Amino acid sequence: MTVKILLDPVLTATDPSRCSTYYQFHTFVESTLAARDDVFFYWLLPDWVAPEHRAWLPQDPRVRYFDIAQHKDRTKEYVTLRDAMDLKIAFNGELWDFDVMLTVRAGLIPLLKMVMTSPKQVSHAWTKEVWLIEEMPMLKFKKTVAVLHPDVHELYTLAGYLAAERVYVMSYHEKPKIIETARNYLAPSQVRALHDKIKAVVPVQLKDFRLKDPSFFYRPGGKQKFCIAYVGRLATSDANLDKVYAAMTNAWVLRGDTVRLLVLTVSTGGAAQPPEHVEIQRAPREEFWRIAREDMHLLVIMHSESQFSLSLTEPLMFGVPAVVVRATWSVAMLGPDYPFFVQGEGEAYAMMKCFYEDYAGMYERFVHWHESFFKPVFTERFASDLIYGVLGQEVERFDRGMLQQFRERMPGRARNDIVDAVLGAVAGLDEFVLFDVLDALSKGRVLRSLGVKLKLEDRDYRGLVWATAWNDYRVMLKAFHGWEDASTTVGHLRRVAA
C-alpha cells in the first residue's frame, strides 16, 4: 500500500547541509525513495532558508516542502507550538492525511498527538503515529543542554517519550540515563513501557575497518613528525578544547619541531580557535581520510558529553588510536576496557608521551582492542542499529499492519453515507482528490453540510467535537475499497493496481 510521512526536523544552521539533524532526515528520505516507490513525504522547512541552500534537499515528486516559521534557537523551538504548526498537522488542518510524524520535539509530542487526533477518533487514534529522533534530551543529566525549569522540564520530556510510538537516541549511554531519570517521576509500569520503546541507534554506517600501515608509524628521527590531532567543531563548550590545546601544547613545548599539532574541522568560526602553533585545516572528505591513514598518529578527544561521534569513529576506523577522556558517553561507546582513557589534560599529555617514545609498542595495545572489541561490536551496531535501517523497518511495519488492524478492529467502518457518496461519485475514475469530490457533492446538495468544513479556516471557529476527522475517510477507502495514496497532494488517491 502507501504511507505518508510528515518530517519535522529543527534546523540548527543557516545551511541545511551543515545541520546534523537535516543530514539524518535527508539520508532517511533518500534511502526510502531508493528502496520503495509507495512512500510520500511532507517536509516542514523554515521559511528563512535561502534558495541556494534548498537545492541540497532531496528533489523528487514524492517529497513536498512546506514553509513554516521557525526560530533559530533550537531550545525555543522545542517548547513552542505555533499556530502555523497547529494548522498544518491538525486532524482538520492543511496536511490531515499523513500517517506518521517524524519529529525531534520530544516534550511537545503529547500536544502534537492531541492536535492531530479528533475527539471522534479515540477508539482508533493508533491510525497515526509519532516517531521521535532524540538528539538533545532536555534532562538534567545533559549538562550542556538548557533545562528551563528542571523538575517540570524533565516531566515534560518524559511525557513526550511516553506519548511517542518510537524513540531513538543517538548514544548508547543516554537510554540508561533516561530510565534512571524516569524512576524519579514515573510508576514502575511506565518506566518499563519507556524502556521498551527507546532504542539506541547510530547515524552512519561504516564498513572499512583497517589498521595503520606500519610504514606510517611515528619513528623518532624519521622524516615524519609526530602528528597529534583534534577532529570536530570548534564552537561546542562540551568539547573542552582548552584542555585539548593545553595537552597538545605541552607536547609541542617539550618535543619541539618533532611534533605537528593539527585541528581538522568544518567550523568556519567559533570562540575556541586553536593557538597559533596549531595547524588548522578544513579538508574535504577524501583528504581527511588520507590524513587519517597517513599523517595522523594520535587523536585527542576530551568531550564531557557526546552522542555518537563520527569525529572519533572515523579515525578509529582508519586505525588511528585516540586519547579519550573517561566519561559515561565514552565508556558506553568504546567499552570499559579501552586502553587509552584519561582523566584530564595531565594524563592526556602523559599518554601522548608514551606514544611518542614507543609508538609501535603502544599501537599493539590498540590493535588488541580494535580486533577484540571495536570491529565486532561496531560491525553489529552498524548492522542492527543504523537509524535509516531501523526507520525503514518501522515504515514496513506500519504499512503492513495499520490497515490490516483497521479492518480487523473496525469492520463497522467499512461504509457510511459519506464514503458511499464518494464511491458513487468516483465510480468511473482511476484517481481523485477527496476534497474536490466532497466539494462537488456539497454543491450538488448531496453532502451540503460538509461544504463549509472544507475551508482551512474552519478549524479556527468550529468546536473540536463538531469538526470532521478527514483522515478517517481516507483510511476507510484504503482499508476496504481498493484505494491508495497517489501523490503529495493532500487527499489524492488512486485505485490499487490489479
Short mmCIF file of C-alpha atoms in Angstrom, two decimals:
data_model
loop_
_atom_site.label_atom_id
_atom_site.label_comp_id
_atom_site.label_asym_id
_atom_site.label_seq_id
_atom_site.Cartn_x
_atom_site.Cartn_y
_atom_site.Cartn_z
CA MET A 1 0.00 0.00 0.00
CA THR A 2 1.24 3.54 0.64
CA VAL A 3 2.47 5.64 3.58
CA LYS A 4 2.68 9.41 4.04
CA ILE A 5 5.31 10.73 6.46
CA LEU A 6 5.43 14.26 7.84
CA LEU A 7 9.00 15.38 8.58
CA ASP A 8 9.55 17.91 11.36
CA PRO A 9 13.28 18.47 11.87
CA VAL A 10 14.57 21.60 13.62
CA LEU A 11 17.27 23.36 11.64
CA THR A 12 20.35 24.36 13.67
CA ALA A 13 22.36 26.05 10.90
CA THR A 14 21.72 28.56 8.14
CA ASP A 15 22.62 25.93 5.57
CA PRO A 16 20.67 22.63 5.96
CA SER A 17 23.62 20.64 4.61
CA ARG A 18 25.63 21.69 7.70
CA CYS A 19 22.99 20.56 10.22
CA SER A 20 23.36 17.02 11.58
CA THR A 21 19.60 16.66 12.08
CA TYR A 22 18.90 17.65 8.50
CA TYR A 23 21.60 15.27 7.28
CA GLN A 24 19.85 12.40 9.08
CA PHE A 25 16.43 13.30 7.67
CA HIS A 26 17.95 13.79 4.22
CA THR A 27 19.58 10.35 4.31
CA PHE A 28 16.38 8.69 5.56
CA VAL A 29 14.36 10.24 2.74
CA GLU A 30 16.90 9.38 0.06
CA SER A 31 17.27 5.78 1.23
CA THR A 32 13.49 5.35 1.45
CA LEU A 33 12.90 6.80 -2.01
CA ALA A 34 15.54 4.43 -3.41
CA ALA A 35 14.04 1.39 -1.69
CA ARG A 36 10.32 2.00 -2.29
CA ASP A 37 8.00 3.87 -4.62
CA ASP A 38 4.99 3.95 -2.29
CA VAL A 39 6.13 6.42 0.41
CA PHE A 40 5.43 10.16 0.23
CA PHE A 41 6.94 12.91 2.37
CA TYR A 42 5.77 16.29 3.62
CA TRP A 43 8.79 18.28 4.85
CA LEU A 44 8.32 21.31 7.15
CA LEU A 45 11.06 23.77 6.22
CA PRO A 46 11.94 27.08 7.95
CA ASP A 47 10.73 29.94 5.78
CA TRP A 48 14.10 31.69 6.09
CA VAL A 49 16.14 29.00 4.30
CA ALA A 50 17.74 30.61 1.25
CA PRO A 51 17.02 29.22 -2.26
CA GLU A 52 20.66 28.23 -2.82
CA HIS A 53 20.57 26.12 0.35
CA ARG A 54 17.28 24.45 -0.56
CA ALA A 55 18.92 22.92 -3.62
CA TRP A 56 20.74 20.41 -1.37
CA LEU A 57 17.46 18.93 -0.12
CA PRO A 58 16.01 15.83 -1.84
CA GLN A 59 14.38 16.82 -5.13
CA ASP A 60 11.74 14.25 -6.00
CA PRO A 61 8.00 14.35 -6.84
CA ARG A 62 7.38 12.23 -3.75
CA VAL A 63 8.77 14.97 -1.46
CA ARG A 64 6.87 18.23 -0.91
CA TYR A 65 8.19 21.13 1.15
CA PHE A 66 6.07 23.48 3.25
CA ASP A 67 7.50 26.73 4.57
CA ILE A 68 6.85 27.33 8.24
CA ALA A 69 8.01 29.88 10.82
CA GLN A 70 10.85 28.54 12.94
CA HIS A 71 13.09 30.24 15.49
CA LYS A 72 16.84 29.85 15.08
CA ASP A 73 17.14 28.98 18.78
CA ARG A 74 16.59 25.22 18.95
CA THR A 75 15.62 25.29 22.63
CA LYS A 76 12.83 27.77 21.94
CA GLU A 77 11.54 25.62 19.10
CA TYR A 78 11.46 22.58 21.39
CA VAL A 79 8.97 24.31 23.71
CA THR A 80 6.86 26.22 21.18
CA LEU A 81 3.80 25.10 19.21
CA ARG A 82 2.94 27.85 16.76
CA ASP A 83 -0.48 28.43 15.21
CA ALA A 84 1.05 27.64 11.83
CA MET A 85 2.14 24.21 13.07
CA ASP A 86 -1.31 23.59 14.58
CA LEU A 87 -2.92 24.42 11.24
CA LYS A 88 -0.53 22.12 9.36
CA ILE A 89 -0.83 18.93 11.42
CA ALA A 90 -4.38 19.05 12.84
CA PHE A 91 -6.91 16.34 12.03
CA ASN A 92 -8.83 19.05 10.15
CA GLY A 93 -5.77 21.05 9.13
CA GLU A 94 -3.84 21.52 5.91
CA LEU A 95 -1.88 18.21 6.00
CA TRP A 96 -4.54 15.99 7.54
CA ASP A 97 -3.64 12.84 5.57
CA PHE A 98 -0.16 11.98 6.90
CA ASP A 99 0.28 8.64 8.67
CA VAL A 100 3.48 9.19 10.65
CA MET A 101 5.12 12.30 12.04
CA LEU A 102 8.89 12.08 12.45
CA THR A 103 9.96 14.86 14.80
CA VAL A 104 12.70 15.98 17.18
CA ARG A 105 10.41 17.94 19.56
CA ALA A 106 10.24 15.44 22.43
CA GLY A 107 8.24 17.35 25.03
CA LEU A 108 5.68 18.64 22.54
CA ILE A 109 4.61 15.17 21.37
CA PRO A 110 1.60 14.83 23.72
CA LEU A 111 0.24 18.13 22.40
CA LEU A 112 1.10 17.25 18.79
CA LYS A 113 -0.79 13.98 19.12
CA MET A 114 -3.83 15.68 20.59
CA VAL A 115 -3.84 18.26 17.80
CA MET A 116 -3.67 15.57 15.12
CA THR A 117 -6.43 13.49 16.71
CA SER A 118 -10.17 14.24 16.71
CA PRO A 119 -12.36 13.54 19.75
CA LYS A 120 -14.19 11.21 17.36
CA GLN A 121 -11.05 9.10 16.90
CA VAL A 122 -10.38 7.98 20.47
CA SER A 123 -11.10 4.35 19.52
CA HIS A 124 -8.59 4.37 16.67
CA ALA A 125 -6.04 7.06 17.44
CA TRP A 126 -3.41 4.44 16.55
CA THR A 127 -4.06 5.10 12.83
CA LYS A 128 -1.43 7.86 13.17
CA GLU A 129 1.93 7.53 14.90
CA VAL A 130 4.71 9.85 16.07
CA TRP A 131 8.35 8.75 15.98
CA LEU A 132 11.00 10.76 17.80
CA ILE A 133 14.65 11.20 16.90
CA GLU A 134 16.05 12.44 20.21
CA GLU A 135 19.20 14.41 19.56
CA MET A 136 19.02 16.67 22.60
CA PRO A 137 17.48 15.10 25.73
CA MET A 138 16.27 18.02 27.83
CA LEU A 139 17.06 16.29 31.11
CA LYS A 140 19.35 17.25 33.95
CA PHE A 141 22.00 14.63 33.18
CA LYS A 142 22.76 16.52 29.93
CA LYS A 143 24.97 19.23 31.38
CA THR A 144 25.32 21.06 28.07
CA VAL A 145 21.57 21.26 27.36
CA ALA A 146 19.42 24.15 28.59
CA VAL A 147 16.80 22.83 31.03
CA LEU A 148 14.39 25.66 31.68
CA HIS A 149 12.67 24.53 34.90
CA PRO A 150 14.45 21.35 35.96
CA ASP A 151 11.78 19.12 37.50
CA VAL A 152 8.99 20.45 35.30
CA HIS A 153 11.15 20.19 32.20
CA GLU A 154 12.09 16.60 32.98
CA LEU A 155 8.41 15.66 33.33
CA TYR A 156 7.71 17.49 30.07
CA THR A 157 10.39 15.48 28.26
CA LEU A 158 9.44 12.12 29.79
CA ALA A 159 5.78 12.69 28.87
CA GLY A 160 6.92 13.18 25.29
CA TYR A 161 8.78 9.88 25.30
CA LEU A 162 5.75 8.08 26.68
CA ALA A 163 3.43 9.63 24.10
CA ALA A 164 5.61 8.72 21.11
CA GLU A 165 5.31 5.31 19.49
CA ARG A 166 9.07 5.11 18.92
CA VAL A 167 12.03 6.95 20.49
CA TYR A 168 15.53 6.82 19.00
CA VAL A 169 18.52 8.13 20.98
CA MET A 170 21.88 8.83 19.38
CA SER A 171 24.16 7.42 22.06
CA TYR A 172 24.43 4.17 23.95
CA HIS A 173 24.74 5.88 27.32
CA GLU A 174 21.59 8.02 27.06
CA LYS A 175 18.94 5.31 27.34
CA PRO A 176 20.17 4.12 30.79
CA LYS A 177 20.33 7.75 31.94
CA ILE A 178 16.79 8.42 30.70
CA ILE A 179 15.48 5.34 32.50
CA GLU A 180 17.30 6.38 35.66
CA THR A 181 15.65 9.80 35.44
CA ALA A 182 12.24 8.26 34.77
CA ARG A 183 12.41 6.26 38.01
CA ASN A 184 12.35 9.56 39.91
CA TYR A 185 8.97 10.50 38.47
CA LEU A 186 7.10 7.55 36.96
CA ALA A 187 5.43 4.38 38.18
CA PRO A 188 7.34 1.13 37.51
CA SER A 189 4.89 0.11 34.77
CA GLN A 190 5.51 3.39 32.93
CA VAL A 191 9.27 3.01 33.32
CA ARG A 192 9.03 -0.44 31.74
CA ALA A 193 6.94 0.93 28.89
CA LEU A 194 9.51 3.66 28.36
CA HIS A 195 12.35 1.15 28.38
CA ASP A 196 10.65 -0.90 25.66
CA LYS A 197 10.09 1.97 23.24
CA ILE A 198 13.54 3.62 23.43
CA LYS A 199 16.25 2.32 21.10
CA ALA A 200 19.85 3.47 20.81
CA VAL A 201 20.87 3.97 17.18
CA VAL A 202 23.87 5.09 15.13
CA PRO A 203 23.54 7.76 12.42
CA VAL A 204 26.12 6.36 9.97
CA GLN A 205 27.27 3.01 8.64
CA LEU A 206 30.97 2.43 8.15
CA LYS A 207 32.41 -0.80 6.77
CA ASP A 208 36.10 -0.29 6.08
CA PHE A 209 37.87 -1.35 9.29
CA ARG A 210 41.60 -1.04 8.88
CA LEU A 211 44.77 -0.68 10.90
CA LYS A 212 47.53 1.79 10.19
CA ASP A 213 50.20 0.60 7.78
CA PRO A 214 53.48 0.31 9.77
CA SER A 215 55.16 2.49 7.17
CA PHE A 216 53.14 5.39 8.59
CA PHE A 217 54.09 4.74 12.23
CA TYR A 218 55.89 7.52 14.00
CA ARG A 219 59.61 6.77 14.44
CA PRO A 220 61.93 9.11 16.37
CA GLY A 221 64.44 10.62 13.99
CA GLY A 222 62.36 9.76 10.95
CA LYS A 223 61.12 12.14 8.27
CA GLN A 224 57.55 12.30 9.58
CA LYS A 225 56.64 14.44 12.56
CA PHE A 226 54.57 13.01 15.43
CA CYS A 227 51.06 14.25 14.48
CA ILE A 228 48.62 14.88 17.32
CA ALA A 229 45.17 15.82 16.04
CA TYR A 230 41.78 17.03 17.17
CA VAL A 231 38.79 16.44 14.86
CA GLY A 232 35.49 18.21 15.40
CA ARG A 233 33.68 21.50 15.73
CA LEU A 234 35.21 24.50 17.47
CA ALA A 235 32.04 26.06 18.84
CA THR A 236 30.84 23.45 21.34
CA SER A 237 31.51 24.07 25.04
CA ASP A 238 31.39 20.36 25.88
CA ALA A 239 34.47 19.67 23.69
CA ASN A 240 36.75 21.14 26.41
CA LEU A 241 39.09 22.45 23.75
CA ASP A 242 41.10 24.40 26.31
CA LYS A 243 42.22 21.07 27.78
CA VAL A 244 42.90 19.61 24.32
CA TYR A 245 45.02 22.61 23.35
CA ALA A 246 46.85 22.57 26.70
CA ALA A 247 47.82 18.89 26.36
CA MET A 248 48.87 19.44 22.75
CA THR A 249 50.93 22.50 23.67
CA ASN A 250 52.79 20.63 26.42
CA ALA A 251 53.85 18.01 23.89
CA TRP A 252 54.93 20.68 21.42
CA VAL A 253 56.88 22.70 24.01
CA LEU A 254 58.80 19.68 25.25
CA ARG A 255 59.33 17.93 21.88
CA GLY A 256 59.70 20.96 19.63
CA ASP A 257 59.68 20.62 15.87
CA THR A 258 59.35 16.84 16.02
CA VAL A 259 55.66 17.34 16.86
CA ARG A 260 52.91 18.51 14.50
CA LEU A 261 49.69 19.79 16.08
CA LEU A 262 46.65 19.60 13.80
CA VAL A 263 42.98 20.58 14.05
CA LEU A 264 40.59 19.28 11.40
CA THR A 265 37.19 20.96 11.48
CA VAL A 266 34.18 22.02 9.44
CA SER A 267 33.70 25.08 11.65
CA THR A 268 34.28 28.40 9.91
CA GLY A 269 34.24 30.30 13.19
CA GLY A 270 33.79 29.63 16.88
CA ALA A 271 35.21 31.04 20.06
CA ALA A 272 37.60 28.14 20.72
CA GLN A 273 40.09 28.81 17.93
CA PRO A 274 43.41 26.95 18.32
CA PRO A 275 46.66 28.72 19.29
CA GLU A 276 48.94 29.98 16.54
CA HIS A 277 51.29 26.99 16.78
CA VAL A 278 48.39 24.61 15.93
CA GLU A 279 47.75 23.99 12.24
CA ILE A 280 44.08 24.15 11.22
CA GLN A 281 42.58 22.52 8.14
CA ARG A 282 39.11 22.28 6.65
CA ALA A 283 39.85 19.32 4.43
CA PRO A 284 37.36 17.68 2.02
CA ARG A 285 36.35 14.12 2.86
CA GLU A 286 38.91 12.31 0.71
CA GLU A 287 41.77 14.44 2.01
CA PHE A 288 40.58 13.93 5.59
CA TRP A 289 40.67 10.17 5.07
CA ARG A 290 44.16 10.38 3.60
CA ILE A 291 45.38 12.45 6.55
CA ALA A 292 43.91 9.89 8.97
CA ARG A 293 45.58 6.98 7.16
CA GLU A 294 48.98 8.54 6.52
CA ASP A 295 49.64 11.59 8.70
CA MET A 296 47.65 11.33 11.90
CA HIS A 297 49.35 9.35 14.69
CA LEU A 298 47.17 10.16 17.66
CA LEU A 299 43.74 11.72 18.19
CA VAL A 300 42.77 13.66 21.33
CA ILE A 301 39.11 13.87 22.42
CA MET A 302 38.15 15.43 25.78
CA HIS A 303 34.38 15.88 25.44
CA SER A 304 32.49 15.95 28.70
CA GLU A 305 29.32 14.96 26.82
CA SER A 306 28.79 13.50 23.37
CA GLN A 307 26.45 11.37 21.32
CA PHE A 308 27.64 9.08 18.54
CA SER A 309 30.82 10.86 17.45
CA LEU A 310 31.77 10.47 13.81
CA SER A 311 34.81 12.68 14.52
CA LEU A 312 36.07 9.93 16.82
CA THR A 313 34.72 6.87 15.00
CA GLU A 314 36.12 7.60 11.54
CA PRO A 315 39.76 7.96 12.66
CA LEU A 316 39.39 4.78 14.74
CA MET A 317 38.09 3.04 11.60
CA PHE A 318 41.28 4.12 9.83
CA GLY A 319 43.45 2.73 12.63
CA VAL A 320 44.23 5.98 14.46
CA PRO A 321 44.45 5.44 18.24
CA ALA A 322 42.75 8.09 20.34
CA VAL A 323 43.39 9.52 23.77
CA VAL A 324 39.86 9.92 25.15
CA VAL A 325 38.59 11.34 28.40
CA ARG A 326 36.86 8.70 30.53
CA ALA A 327 33.20 9.71 30.72
CA THR A 328 29.83 8.00 30.66
CA TRP A 329 29.44 8.56 26.92
CA SER A 330 32.95 7.34 26.00
CA VAL A 331 32.75 4.18 28.12
CA ALA A 332 29.40 3.32 26.52
CA MET A 333 30.88 3.92 23.09
CA LEU A 334 34.35 2.35 23.41
CA GLY A 335 33.81 -0.18 26.18
CA PRO A 336 35.13 -0.09 29.77
CA ASP A 337 38.47 -1.67 28.80
CA TYR A 338 39.53 0.86 26.17
CA PRO A 339 43.28 1.19 26.86
CA PHE A 340 43.74 4.93 26.33
CA PHE A 341 41.19 6.54 28.63
CA VAL A 342 42.47 9.51 30.64
CA GLN A 343 41.06 11.68 33.41
CA GLY A 344 42.31 15.09 32.30
CA GLU A 345 44.89 17.07 30.37
CA GLY A 346 47.79 15.88 32.54
CA GLU A 347 47.08 12.24 31.86
CA ALA A 348 46.42 13.08 28.22
CA TYR A 349 49.91 14.54 27.88
CA ALA A 350 51.41 11.50 29.66
CA MET A 351 49.66 9.21 27.17
CA MET A 352 50.97 11.32 24.28
CA LYS A 353 54.48 10.92 25.71
CA CYS A 354 54.09 7.13 25.81
CA PHE A 355 53.07 7.05 22.14
CA TYR A 356 55.90 9.42 21.20
CA GLU A 357 58.52 7.25 22.88
CA ASP A 358 57.21 3.82 21.81
CA TYR A 359 54.63 4.13 19.08
CA ALA A 360 54.85 0.55 17.88
CA GLY A 361 54.53 -0.86 21.39
CA MET A 362 51.53 1.31 22.27
CA TYR A 363 49.96 0.51 18.92
CA GLU A 364 49.94 -3.19 19.80
CA ARG A 365 47.56 -2.39 22.65
CA PHE A 366 45.37 -0.51 20.19
CA VAL A 367 45.40 -3.47 17.77
CA HIS A 368 44.20 -5.82 20.53
CA TRP A 369 41.26 -3.53 21.39
CA HIS A 370 40.49 -2.88 17.72
CA GLU A 371 40.24 -6.59 16.94
CA SER A 372 38.62 -7.81 20.16
CA PHE A 373 36.08 -5.00 20.78
CA PHE A 374 35.87 -2.30 18.16
CA LYS A 375 35.50 -4.34 15.00
CA PRO A 376 32.98 -6.95 16.24
CA VAL A 377 30.90 -4.56 18.37
CA PHE A 378 30.69 -1.80 15.78
CA THR A 379 30.01 -4.28 12.97
CA GLU A 380 26.98 -5.42 14.95
CA ARG A 381 25.90 -1.85 15.74
CA PHE A 382 26.14 -0.77 12.11
CA ALA A 383 24.11 -3.83 11.08
CA SER A 384 21.33 -3.68 13.69
CA ASP A 385 21.20 -0.09 14.93
CA LEU A 386 21.66 2.09 11.86
CA ILE A 387 18.89 4.68 12.15
CA TYR A 388 17.94 4.51 8.47
CA GLY A 389 17.57 0.74 8.51
CA VAL A 390 15.60 0.90 11.74
CA LEU A 391 13.27 3.56 10.33
CA GLY A 392 12.88 1.55 7.14
CA GLN A 393 11.72 -1.43 9.19
CA GLU A 394 9.23 0.78 11.00
CA VAL A 395 7.83 2.07 7.71
CA GLU A 396 7.37 -1.54 6.61
CA ARG A 397 5.71 -2.44 9.93
CA PHE A 398 3.27 0.45 9.72
CA ASP A 399 2.50 -0.14 6.06
CA ARG A 400 1.92 -3.84 6.62
CA GLY A 401 -0.01 -3.57 9.86
CA MET A 402 -2.12 -0.43 10.23
CA LEU A 403 -4.72 -1.06 7.54
CA GLN A 404 -4.97 -4.74 8.47
CA GLN A 405 -5.50 -3.75 12.09
CA PHE A 406 -8.18 -1.28 10.99
CA ARG A 407 -10.01 -4.00 9.05
CA GLU A 408 -9.91 -6.40 11.98
CA ARG A 409 -10.78 -3.96 14.75
CA MET A 410 -13.11 -1.57 12.93
CA PRO A 411 -15.21 -3.66 10.48
CA GLY A 412 -18.22 -1.41 11.12
CA ARG A 413 -16.37 1.48 9.50
CA ALA A 414 -16.28 -0.10 6.07
CA ARG A 415 -19.13 2.14 4.92
CA ASN A 416 -21.12 5.22 5.88
CA ASP A 417 -23.13 7.83 3.99
CA ILE A 418 -20.10 9.94 3.09
CA VAL A 419 -17.98 7.01 1.89
CA ASP A 420 -20.91 5.68 -0.15
CA ALA A 421 -21.42 9.10 -1.74
CA VAL A 422 -17.72 9.37 -2.59
CA LEU A 423 -17.61 5.86 -4.06
CA GLY A 424 -20.60 6.66 -6.21
CA ALA A 425 -19.02 9.90 -7.45
CA VAL A 426 -15.71 8.25 -8.41
CA ALA A 427 -17.12 5.01 -9.80
CA GLY A 428 -15.56 5.57 -13.22
CA LEU A 429 -12.34 7.23 -12.10
CA ASP A 430 -8.84 5.84 -11.52
CA GLU A 431 -7.82 8.69 -9.20
CA PHE A 432 -9.34 11.63 -7.36
CA VAL A 433 -8.69 14.28 -4.71
CA LEU A 434 -11.04 13.78 -1.80
CA PHE A 435 -11.75 17.46 -1.12
CA ASP A 436 -12.55 18.08 -4.81
CA VAL A 437 -15.12 15.30 -4.73
CA LEU A 438 -16.60 16.42 -1.40
CA ASP A 439 -16.79 20.00 -2.65
CA ALA A 440 -18.67 18.92 -5.76
CA LEU A 441 -21.02 16.75 -3.71
CA SER A 442 -21.74 19.58 -1.27
CA LYS A 443 -22.57 21.97 -4.12
CA GLY A 444 -24.87 19.35 -5.52
CA ARG A 445 -26.65 19.22 -2.14
CA VAL A 446 -25.71 15.57 -1.57
CA LEU A 447 -23.40 16.42 1.31
CA ARG A 448 -24.39 20.05 1.75
CA SER A 449 -23.28 20.34 5.38
CA LEU A 450 -19.67 19.44 4.57
CA GLY A 451 -19.01 22.33 2.22
CA VAL A 452 -18.02 24.91 4.80
CA LYS A 453 -15.86 22.39 6.67
CA LEU A 454 -13.60 22.02 3.66
CA LYS A 455 -12.23 25.53 4.21
CA LEU A 456 -9.00 25.62 6.19
CA GLU A 457 -10.20 28.48 8.39
CA ASP A 458 -12.98 26.19 9.64
CA ARG A 459 -10.53 24.88 12.25
CA ASP A 460 -10.35 28.25 13.97
CA TYR A 461 -14.03 28.68 14.69
CA ARG A 462 -15.72 25.26 14.78
CA GLY A 463 -15.72 23.32 18.05
CA LEU A 464 -13.49 20.25 18.05
CA VAL A 465 -16.31 17.79 18.73
CA TRP A 466 -18.18 19.06 15.64
CA ALA A 467 -15.18 19.17 13.30
CA THR A 468 -14.66 16.38 10.75
CA ALA A 469 -11.77 13.93 11.01
CA TRP A 470 -10.92 13.76 7.32
CA ASN A 471 -8.33 11.01 7.61
CA ASP A 472 -10.99 8.52 8.68
CA TYR A 473 -12.47 8.59 5.16
CA ARG A 474 -9.04 8.14 3.59
CA VAL A 475 -8.29 5.15 5.83
CA MET A 476 -11.71 3.60 5.14
CA LEU A 477 -11.20 3.96 1.39
CA LYS A 478 -7.73 2.43 1.63
CA ALA A 479 -8.64 -0.39 4.02
CA PHE A 480 -11.90 -1.58 2.47
CA HIS A 481 -12.34 -0.21 -1.04
CA GLY A 482 -9.10 -0.63 -3.00
CA TRP A 483 -7.64 2.87 -2.98
CA GLU A 484 -4.14 4.10 -2.08
CA ASP A 485 -2.24 7.40 -1.90
CA ALA A 486 -1.29 8.77 -5.29
CA SER A 487 0.99 11.78 -4.66
CA THR A 488 1.98 14.55 -2.26
CA THR A 489 -1.30 16.34 -2.99
CA VAL A 490 -3.34 16.12 0.20
CA GLY A 491 -6.17 13.60 -0.15
CA HIS A 492 -5.06 12.40 -3.62
CA LEU A 493 -5.99 8.72 -4.05
CA ARG A 494 -5.71 6.22 -6.89
CA ARG A 495 -7.05 2.74 -7.45
CA VAL A 496 -4.75 -0.05 -6.35
CA ALA A 497 -3.36 -1.76 -9.44
CA ALA A 498 -4.86 -5.18 -10.01
#
